[in-house]
Amino acid sequence: MSAASKGSGAACADPPGGRRALAVWGIGVSVYFVAVIFRTSLGVAGLDAVDRFGVNASALSTFSILQLLVYAGMQIPVGLLVDRLGTKKVLSIGAVLFTAGQLGFAFSPSYGMALASRALLGCGDAMTFISVLRLGNRWFPARRGPLVAQLAGLAGMAGNLVSTLVLSRLLHGVGWTAAFAGSALAGAGVFVLLVLFLKDHPEGHEPEPVAHRGAAYVRRQIAAAWREPGTRLGLWVHFTTQFPAMVFLLLWGMPFLVEAQGLSRAAAGELLTLVVLSNMAFGLLYGQIVARHHGARLPLALGTVGATAVLWAATLVYPADRADTAPMWLLVVLCTVLGACGPASMLGFDFARPANPPERQGTASGITNMGGFLASMTTLFMVGVLLDATDGDYGVAFSSVFVLQALGVSQILRLCGRAARAERERLVASRVSSVHVPV
């Protein structure tokens, strides 16, 4: 075997994993962790933002809609950038942008400037998760992929927990400007870490060089990833599973629990914390299940959608003759089940990952990651508009969730057979090729 062949074989072999991989991957995850703190900071400051900027429900939802619009719109460009520039460069740019956005939000004197700051934050945030997924693929063996992805999502939910528990207290303790400006220091800290210590891949596992020639390369990457049924199935799984919890945590959960359910802010904060803690527990559970039983991906995804729909409906239609609000036990169950939405959305990447070669992983992940954020953005907008149109009827506004769930499930059922056939064909082809490899 020639030296060139040996080098190529090394590059294609599974990465070794180990402590060094964990340390490098941990730096990338810390960047994502901070980005999620910044992303979800508005969820605990929504009512304060109404007072600070003097806006109504539709205008308040515009903050999150714009942020998610930028995030979703950036997913394919970011995937292409990650495939071309590597993880370290893209994460560095992202950290600078989301830190600047959080700092700008702290000092915004007007609604317009605050909107611009959230857009900048969304742009930086968009560069983090796909980069962390690629980092995990480069540093850990493929069999660890589902668990590593779930652990990355777990770190994101830990960021949400910090936002719910720490930033909310800072906000009401030291005030708007000090809380948001102080939190921006965390962005500067992780930027220094990744510049000094992060590496794209272990030595001896450099990816093969790929020619990147302008628009033609971009079109080929996107078209090739989209042709794979697994990529499209991954997008729709992500679309259908993620958004109910995202909408609840990102903006409308606190107002719903306080205004519609009559809870105190403290009690509402505890329920939001329950969503986050439940998410972390389900993330570990789903990661272990899928790592051991690959065929569990679709049942887990559809089961999560069904359970979410049932609990959401039960909360909204709880018999009016028994109480004007849902009982606490039902809210607790709802928030526990909402916690499964994030881990279920990660299953989308487990459909897209095996459908695409390493040089297309960033692009495929970007397409998949668009799904949940497009659904979240649409639902945030619909809820805000319906609340204004119905004079604050959360039952009507939150029913918009069922429309998007029905759309998503129909697409999942349409694509799952094709994706399964393509996956089986790839598995057979890889076994045949491994048998006939010349020695």
Short mmCIF file of C-alpha atoms in Angstrom, two decimals:
data_model
loop_
_atom_site.label_atom_id
_atom_site.label_comp_id
_atom_site.label_asym_id
_atom_site.label_seq_id
_atom_site.Cartn_x
_atom_site.Cartn_y
_atom_site.Cartn_z
CA MET A 1 0.00 0.00 0.00
CA SER A 2 1.36 3.48 -0.92
CA ALA A 3 2.01 6.26 1.57
CA ALA A 4 -0.78 8.24 0.06
CA SER A 5 -3.17 5.38 0.54
CA LYS A 6 -2.14 5.03 4.13
CA GLY A 7 -2.74 8.71 4.75
CA SER A 8 -6.12 8.52 3.17
CA GLY A 9 -7.03 5.48 5.21
CA ALA A 10 -6.02 7.23 8.40
CA ALA A 11 -8.10 10.20 7.52
CA CYS A 12 -11.12 8.02 6.88
CA ALA A 13 -10.72 5.90 10.03
CA ASP A 14 -12.83 6.58 13.08
CA PRO A 15 -11.39 9.24 15.41
CA PRO A 16 -10.03 7.81 18.66
CA GLY A 17 -12.10 9.77 21.18
CA GLY A 18 -10.60 9.79 24.67
CA ARG A 19 -9.76 12.53 27.16
CA ARG A 20 -8.22 14.91 24.65
CA ALA A 21 -11.31 14.66 22.47
CA LEU A 22 -13.49 15.36 25.47
CA ALA A 23 -11.44 18.41 26.44
CA VAL A 24 -11.46 19.94 22.95
CA TRP A 25 -15.13 19.14 22.39
CA GLY A 26 -15.89 20.62 25.83
CA ILE A 27 -14.50 23.98 24.72
CA GLY A 28 -16.81 23.98 21.71
CA VAL A 29 -19.74 22.99 23.90
CA SER A 30 -18.97 25.83 26.31
CA VAL A 31 -19.38 28.29 23.42
CA TYR A 32 -22.77 26.76 22.61
CA PHE A 33 -23.68 26.84 26.32
CA VAL A 34 -23.11 30.60 26.49
CA ALA A 35 -24.95 31.16 23.19
CA VAL A 36 -28.04 29.42 24.61
CA ILE A 37 -27.91 31.58 27.75
CA PHE A 38 -28.00 34.64 25.52
CA ARG A 39 -30.64 33.16 23.19
CA THR A 40 -33.06 32.32 26.00
CA SER A 41 -32.40 35.42 28.11
CA LEU A 42 -35.47 37.11 26.63
CA GLY A 43 -37.64 34.26 27.92
CA VAL A 44 -37.15 35.45 31.50
CA ALA A 45 -37.20 39.15 30.54
CA GLY A 46 -40.31 39.21 28.33
CA LEU A 47 -42.54 41.03 30.81
CA ASP A 48 -39.70 43.44 31.66
CA ALA A 49 -39.18 44.13 27.95
CA VAL A 50 -42.85 45.08 27.60
CA ASP A 51 -42.39 47.73 30.31
CA ARG A 52 -38.97 48.90 29.13
CA PHE A 53 -39.88 49.41 25.47
CA GLY A 54 -43.65 49.95 25.81
CA VAL A 55 -44.69 47.24 23.34
CA ASN A 56 -47.65 44.84 22.93
CA ALA A 57 -47.66 41.05 22.49
CA SER A 58 -47.04 41.14 18.72
CA ALA A 59 -44.11 43.51 19.09
CA LEU A 60 -42.68 41.42 21.92
CA SER A 61 -42.86 38.28 19.82
CA THR A 62 -40.98 40.15 17.06
CA PHE A 63 -37.84 40.02 19.21
CA SER A 64 -37.78 36.24 19.18
CA ILE A 65 -39.15 35.94 15.64
CA LEU A 66 -36.40 38.13 14.21
CA GLN A 67 -33.77 36.30 16.23
CA LEU A 68 -35.04 32.91 15.00
CA LEU A 69 -35.50 34.20 11.44
CA VAL A 70 -31.84 35.17 11.34
CA TYR A 71 -30.90 31.87 13.01
CA ALA A 72 -32.90 29.73 10.59
CA GLY A 73 -31.79 31.72 7.56
CA MET A 74 -28.15 31.28 8.54
CA GLN A 75 -28.24 27.49 8.92
CA ILE A 76 -27.35 26.49 5.36
CA PRO A 77 -24.72 29.25 4.93
CA VAL A 78 -23.21 28.28 8.28
CA GLY A 79 -23.18 24.59 7.30
CA LEU A 80 -21.32 25.51 4.12
CA LEU A 81 -18.90 27.71 6.07
CA VAL A 82 -18.19 24.93 8.57
CA ASP A 83 -17.48 22.47 5.74
CA ARG A 84 -15.18 25.02 4.10
CA LEU A 85 -13.47 26.96 6.93
CA GLY A 86 -13.60 24.47 9.78
CA THR A 87 -15.05 24.64 13.27
CA LYS A 88 -12.61 26.99 15.00
CA LYS A 89 -12.99 29.90 12.59
CA VAL A 90 -16.77 29.69 12.46
CA LEU A 91 -17.15 29.38 16.24
CA SER A 92 -14.83 32.37 16.74
CA ILE A 93 -16.93 34.53 14.45
CA GLY A 94 -20.10 33.32 16.20
CA ALA A 95 -18.76 34.13 19.67
CA VAL A 96 -17.86 37.68 18.64
CA LEU A 97 -21.29 38.27 17.11
CA PHE A 98 -23.48 36.86 19.90
CA THR A 99 -21.43 38.67 22.56
CA ALA A 100 -21.80 41.95 20.68
CA GLY A 101 -25.54 41.30 20.35
CA GLN A 102 -26.00 40.64 24.08
CA LEU A 103 -23.97 43.75 24.96
CA GLY A 104 -25.98 45.85 22.51
CA PHE A 105 -29.24 44.54 23.99
CA ALA A 106 -28.05 45.63 27.44
CA PHE A 107 -27.61 49.26 26.39
CA SER A 108 -30.39 49.58 23.79
CA PRO A 109 -32.38 52.75 24.49
CA SER A 110 -35.10 51.97 21.95
CA TYR A 111 -37.12 49.10 20.54
CA GLY A 112 -35.41 49.41 17.14
CA MET A 113 -31.90 49.14 18.56
CA ALA A 114 -32.96 46.23 20.75
CA LEU A 115 -34.30 44.43 17.65
CA ALA A 116 -31.01 44.98 15.82
CA SER A 117 -29.09 43.60 18.80
CA ARG A 118 -31.23 40.43 18.93
CA ALA A 119 -30.68 39.94 15.18
CA LEU A 120 -26.92 40.18 15.69
CA LEU A 121 -27.19 37.74 18.58
CA GLY A 122 -29.18 35.32 16.43
CA CYS A 123 -26.53 35.50 13.71
CA GLY A 124 -23.77 34.54 16.14
CA ASP A 125 -25.90 31.91 17.85
CA ALA A 126 -26.57 30.30 14.45
CA MET A 127 -22.87 29.50 14.08
CA THR A 128 -22.54 27.47 17.27
CA PHE A 129 -24.55 24.25 17.24
CA ILE A 130 -23.65 22.99 13.76
CA SER A 131 -20.00 23.70 14.57
CA VAL A 132 -20.26 21.69 17.79
CA LEU A 133 -21.90 18.78 15.94
CA ARG A 134 -19.07 18.76 13.39
CA LEU A 135 -16.51 18.96 16.18
CA GLY A 136 -18.03 15.85 17.79
CA ASN A 137 -18.00 14.00 14.46
CA ARG A 138 -14.31 14.86 13.98
CA TRP A 139 -13.15 13.87 17.47
CA PHE A 140 -15.34 10.87 18.46
CA PRO A 141 -16.04 7.49 16.81
CA ALA A 142 -19.20 7.33 14.68
CA ARG A 143 -20.90 4.89 17.07
CA ARG A 144 -20.78 7.64 19.71
CA GLY A 145 -22.53 10.12 17.39
CA PRO A 146 -26.07 9.93 18.86
CA LEU A 147 -24.86 10.19 22.46
CA VAL A 148 -22.40 13.00 21.71
CA ALA A 149 -25.13 14.97 19.93
CA GLN A 150 -27.55 14.50 22.84
CA LEU A 151 -24.86 15.60 25.30
CA ALA A 152 -24.30 18.74 23.25
CA GLY A 153 -28.04 19.42 23.43
CA LEU A 154 -27.84 18.75 27.17
CA ALA A 155 -25.22 21.47 27.52
CA GLY A 156 -27.53 23.83 25.67
CA MET A 157 -30.34 23.10 28.10
CA ALA A 158 -27.92 23.73 30.97
CA GLY A 159 -27.49 27.19 29.44
CA ASN A 160 -31.25 27.57 29.46
CA LEU A 161 -31.23 26.59 33.13
CA VAL A 162 -28.66 29.28 33.92
CA SER A 163 -30.81 31.81 32.07
CA THR A 164 -33.89 30.76 34.03
CA LEU A 165 -32.30 30.58 37.48
CA VAL A 166 -29.41 33.04 37.42
CA LEU A 167 -30.11 35.69 34.81
CA SER A 168 -33.72 36.14 35.94
CA ARG A 169 -32.52 36.87 39.50
CA LEU A 170 -29.82 39.22 38.27
CA LEU A 171 -32.40 41.01 36.16
CA HIS A 172 -34.60 41.76 39.14
CA GLY A 173 -31.64 42.32 41.47
CA VAL A 174 -29.24 44.62 39.59
CA GLY A 175 -31.45 45.76 36.73
CA TRP A 176 -31.66 45.35 32.96
CA THR A 177 -28.37 46.94 31.84
CA ALA A 178 -26.12 45.41 34.50
CA ALA A 179 -27.64 41.92 34.08
CA PHE A 180 -27.30 41.76 30.30
CA ALA A 181 -23.93 43.55 30.14
CA GLY A 182 -22.55 41.35 32.93
CA SER A 183 -23.65 38.19 31.17
CA ALA A 184 -21.83 39.34 28.01
CA LEU A 185 -18.54 38.77 29.85
CA ALA A 186 -19.15 35.02 29.54
CA GLY A 187 -19.02 35.40 25.75
CA ALA A 188 -15.62 37.08 25.96
CA GLY A 189 -14.38 34.28 28.23
CA VAL A 190 -15.32 31.40 25.90
CA PHE A 191 -13.90 33.31 22.92
CA VAL A 192 -10.48 33.37 24.58
CA LEU A 193 -10.71 29.66 25.38
CA LEU A 194 -11.55 28.58 21.85
CA VAL A 195 -8.90 30.79 20.24
CA LEU A 196 -6.20 29.39 22.52
CA PHE A 197 -7.11 25.71 22.79
CA LEU A 198 -9.68 24.48 20.24
CA LYS A 199 -8.57 22.33 17.28
CA ASP A 200 -10.73 21.19 14.39
CA HIS A 201 -9.62 17.54 14.42
CA PRO A 202 -7.08 15.17 16.01
CA GLU A 203 -3.67 14.71 14.37
CA GLY A 204 -3.72 12.10 11.62
CA HIS A 205 -7.46 12.57 11.01
CA GLU A 206 -7.37 15.56 8.71
CA PRO A 207 -10.28 15.55 6.24
CA GLU A 208 -9.44 15.12 2.59
CA PRO A 209 -9.18 18.48 0.80
CA VAL A 210 -12.27 19.44 -1.18
CA ALA A 211 -12.29 21.94 -4.00
CA HIS A 212 -14.41 24.97 -3.09
CA ARG A 213 -15.21 26.98 -6.18
CA GLY A 214 -17.84 29.62 -5.64
CA ALA A 215 -21.52 29.27 -6.35
CA ALA A 216 -21.18 25.95 -8.20
CA TYR A 217 -19.76 24.30 -5.08
CA VAL A 218 -22.53 25.77 -2.93
CA ARG A 219 -25.23 24.51 -5.27
CA ARG A 220 -23.69 21.04 -5.42
CA GLN A 221 -23.41 20.75 -1.65
CA ILE A 222 -26.99 21.86 -0.99
CA ALA A 223 -28.48 19.81 -3.82
CA ALA A 224 -26.59 16.65 -2.87
CA ALA A 225 -27.59 16.95 0.81
CA TRP A 226 -31.23 17.70 -0.06
CA ARG A 227 -31.49 14.71 -2.45
CA GLU A 228 -30.92 12.38 0.47
CA PRO A 229 -34.26 11.32 2.04
CA GLY A 230 -32.48 11.09 5.39
CA THR A 231 -31.66 14.81 5.30
CA ARG A 232 -35.25 15.78 4.55
CA LEU A 233 -36.59 13.36 7.16
CA GLY A 234 -34.16 14.84 9.67
CA LEU A 235 -35.46 18.35 8.90
CA TRP A 236 -39.08 17.34 9.46
CA VAL A 237 -38.31 15.42 12.65
CA HIS A 238 -36.54 18.50 13.96
CA PHE A 239 -39.41 20.73 12.75
CA THR A 240 -42.13 18.71 14.46
CA THR A 241 -40.49 17.92 17.77
CA GLN A 242 -38.56 21.00 18.86
CA PHE A 243 -40.89 23.98 18.59
CA PRO A 244 -43.47 23.47 21.40
CA ALA A 245 -40.79 23.61 24.10
CA MET A 246 -38.84 26.31 22.26
CA VAL A 247 -41.88 28.58 22.09
CA PHE A 248 -42.67 27.90 25.75
CA LEU A 249 -39.13 28.57 27.00
CA LEU A 250 -38.08 31.28 24.60
CA LEU A 251 -40.98 33.66 25.15
CA TRP A 252 -44.56 32.58 25.87
CA GLY A 253 -44.21 30.17 28.80
CA MET A 254 -43.77 32.82 31.48
CA PRO A 255 -46.65 35.08 30.29
CA PHE A 256 -48.92 32.02 29.87
CA LEU A 257 -48.25 30.71 33.36
CA VAL A 258 -48.53 34.14 35.02
CA GLU A 259 -51.36 35.76 33.06
CA ALA A 260 -53.47 32.76 31.98
CA GLN A 261 -52.80 30.35 34.85
CA GLY A 262 -52.56 32.89 37.67
CA LEU A 263 -49.20 31.70 39.00
CA SER A 264 -46.62 33.91 40.64
CA ARG A 265 -43.41 34.62 38.75
CA ALA A 266 -41.55 32.40 41.18
CA ALA A 267 -43.88 29.45 40.59
CA ALA A 268 -43.78 30.02 36.83
CA GLY A 269 -39.98 30.12 36.97
CA GLU A 270 -39.95 26.78 38.77
CA LEU A 271 -42.07 25.21 36.03
CA LEU A 272 -39.77 26.59 33.34
CA THR A 273 -36.87 25.13 35.30
CA LEU A 274 -38.69 21.79 35.33
CA VAL A 275 -38.83 21.85 31.51
CA VAL A 276 -35.08 22.35 31.41
CA LEU A 277 -34.31 19.63 33.99
CA SER A 278 -36.67 17.22 32.24
CA ASN A 279 -34.93 18.01 28.94
CA MET A 280 -31.57 17.10 30.45
CA ALA A 281 -32.89 13.79 31.80
CA PHE A 282 -34.58 12.86 28.52
CA GLY A 283 -31.42 13.83 26.63
CA LEU A 284 -29.38 11.24 28.51
CA LEU A 285 -32.14 8.64 28.13
CA TYR A 286 -32.71 9.16 24.39
CA GLY A 287 -28.97 9.22 23.68
CA GLN A 288 -28.44 5.88 25.39
CA ILE A 289 -31.49 4.28 23.73
CA VAL A 290 -30.55 5.34 20.19
CA ALA A 291 -26.88 4.39 20.67
CA ARG A 292 -28.03 0.84 21.51
CA HIS A 293 -31.13 0.56 19.30
CA HIS A 294 -30.87 2.59 16.10
CA GLY A 295 -34.39 1.62 15.07
CA ALA A 296 -35.84 3.46 18.09
CA ARG A 297 -35.33 6.87 16.45
CA LEU A 298 -38.69 7.15 14.71
CA PRO A 299 -40.85 5.69 17.53
CA LEU A 300 -39.19 8.06 20.01
CA ALA A 301 -39.79 11.07 17.77
CA LEU A 302 -43.43 10.28 17.00
CA GLY A 303 -44.12 9.25 20.60
CA THR A 304 -42.80 12.60 21.84
CA VAL A 305 -44.99 14.49 19.36
CA GLY A 306 -48.08 12.52 20.41
CA ALA A 307 -47.47 12.96 24.14
CA THR A 308 -46.84 16.69 23.70
CA ALA A 309 -50.05 17.15 21.71
CA VAL A 310 -52.14 15.27 24.27
CA LEU A 311 -50.79 17.21 27.27
CA TRP A 312 -50.96 20.55 25.44
CA ALA A 313 -54.61 19.90 24.54
CA ALA A 314 -55.48 18.72 28.06
CA THR A 315 -54.06 21.92 29.54
CA LEU A 316 -55.90 24.19 27.11
CA VAL A 317 -59.31 22.49 27.34
CA TYR A 318 -59.32 21.60 31.04
CA PRO A 319 -63.04 21.66 32.04
CA ALA A 320 -64.08 25.24 32.67
CA ASP A 321 -66.77 24.15 35.14
CA ARG A 322 -64.10 22.71 37.43
CA ALA A 323 -61.64 25.60 37.39
CA ASP A 324 -60.64 28.62 35.35
CA THR A 325 -57.08 27.37 35.25
CA ALA A 326 -55.40 24.00 34.88
CA PRO A 327 -54.41 22.27 38.13
CA MET A 328 -50.76 22.34 39.16
CA TRP A 329 -50.33 18.59 38.64
CA LEU A 330 -51.34 18.95 34.98
CA LEU A 331 -48.94 21.86 34.47
CA VAL A 332 -46.17 19.79 36.04
CA VAL A 333 -46.87 16.87 33.69
CA LEU A 334 -47.04 19.22 30.70
CA CYS A 335 -43.67 20.79 31.55
CA THR A 336 -42.13 17.36 32.12
CA VAL A 337 -43.27 16.15 28.70
CA LEU A 338 -42.18 19.41 27.04
CA GLY A 339 -38.73 18.54 28.31
CA ALA A 340 -38.61 15.62 25.86
CA CYS A 341 -39.02 17.91 22.84
CA GLY A 342 -35.38 19.03 22.68
CA PRO A 343 -33.89 15.51 22.87
CA ALA A 344 -36.45 14.30 20.31
CA SER A 345 -35.40 17.06 17.92
CA MET A 346 -31.81 15.83 18.15
CA LEU A 347 -32.98 12.58 16.57
CA GLY A 348 -33.30 14.52 13.31
CA PHE A 349 -29.51 14.67 13.08
CA ASP A 350 -29.37 10.90 13.56
CA PHE A 351 -31.31 10.54 10.29
CA ALA A 352 -29.24 13.13 8.39
CA ARG A 353 -25.78 12.08 9.65
CA PRO A 354 -25.57 8.58 8.10
CA ALA A 355 -27.15 9.84 4.87
CA ASN A 356 -24.24 12.19 4.06
CA PRO A 357 -20.44 11.80 3.71
CA PRO A 358 -18.09 13.68 6.10
CA GLU A 359 -17.45 16.56 3.68
CA ARG A 360 -21.19 17.30 3.58
CA GLN A 361 -22.01 16.94 7.29
CA GLY A 362 -22.10 20.67 8.01
CA THR A 363 -24.45 21.39 5.12
CA ALA A 364 -26.77 18.50 6.01
CA SER A 365 -26.82 19.52 9.68
CA GLY A 366 -27.65 23.09 8.66
CA ILE A 367 -30.63 21.92 6.60
CA THR A 368 -31.84 19.73 9.46
CA ASN A 369 -31.39 22.44 12.07
CA MET A 370 -33.54 24.86 10.09
CA GLY A 371 -36.64 22.76 10.76
CA GLY A 372 -37.33 23.39 14.43
CA PHE A 373 -36.41 27.05 14.24
CA LEU A 374 -38.70 27.70 11.27
CA ALA A 375 -41.52 26.03 13.22
CA SER A 376 -40.67 28.01 16.36
CA MET A 377 -40.53 31.28 14.48
CA THR A 378 -43.89 30.62 12.81
CA THR A 379 -45.55 29.66 16.09
CA LEU A 380 -44.12 32.65 17.99
CA PHE A 381 -45.61 34.93 15.35
CA MET A 382 -48.98 33.15 15.28
CA VAL A 383 -49.31 33.19 19.08
CA GLY A 384 -48.52 36.91 19.27
CA VAL A 385 -50.99 37.81 16.52
CA LEU A 386 -53.75 35.61 17.94
CA LEU A 387 -53.26 36.98 21.46
CA ASP A 388 -53.73 40.52 20.18
CA ALA A 389 -56.70 39.49 18.00
CA THR A 390 -58.50 37.62 20.82
CA ASP A 391 -57.69 40.02 23.66
CA GLY A 392 -55.30 37.59 25.33
CA ASP A 393 -57.03 34.23 24.81
CA TYR A 394 -54.16 31.77 25.26
CA GLY A 395 -56.41 28.79 24.49
CA VAL A 396 -56.95 30.02 20.94
CA ALA A 397 -53.39 31.31 20.49
CA PHE A 398 -51.68 28.14 21.70
CA SER A 399 -53.89 25.93 19.51
CA SER A 400 -51.69 26.99 16.59
CA VAL A 401 -49.23 24.36 17.83
CA PHE A 402 -51.47 21.55 16.54
CA VAL A 403 -51.43 22.89 12.96
CA LEU A 404 -47.66 22.65 12.70
CA GLN A 405 -47.54 19.29 14.45
CA ALA A 406 -50.01 17.85 11.93
CA LEU A 407 -47.98 19.21 9.01
CA GLY A 408 -44.76 17.80 10.41
CA VAL A 409 -46.12 14.33 11.17
CA SER A 410 -47.56 14.04 7.66
CA GLN A 411 -44.13 14.77 6.16
CA ILE A 412 -42.35 12.36 8.54
CA LEU A 413 -44.70 9.54 7.54
CA ARG A 414 -44.22 10.38 3.86
CA LEU A 415 -40.41 10.25 4.03
CA CYS A 416 -39.62 7.57 6.63
CA GLY A 417 -39.93 4.62 4.21
CA ARG A 418 -37.63 6.18 1.61
CA ALA A 419 -35.04 7.11 4.21
CA ALA A 420 -35.06 3.59 5.69
CA ARG A 421 -34.57 2.00 2.25
CA ALA A 422 -31.70 4.35 1.39
CA GLU A 423 -30.05 3.64 4.75
CA ARG A 424 -30.28 -0.14 4.21
CA GLU A 425 -28.80 0.21 0.72
CA ARG A 426 -25.85 2.23 2.07
CA LEU A 427 -25.24 -0.37 4.78
CA VAL A 428 -25.22 -3.22 2.25
CA ALA A 429 -22.93 -1.26 -0.09
CA SER A 430 -20.46 -0.50 2.70
CA ARG A 431 -20.32 -4.17 3.72
CA VAL A 432 -19.72 -5.26 0.14
CA SER A 433 -16.97 -2.67 -0.37
CA SER A 434 -15.25 -3.63 2.89
CA VAL A 435 -15.19 -7.29 1.77
CA HIS A 436 -13.57 -6.39 -1.59
CA VAL A 437 -10.97 -3.90 -0.34
CA PRO A 438 -7.54 -4.94 -1.78
CA VAL A 439 -4.85 -5.71 0.77
#
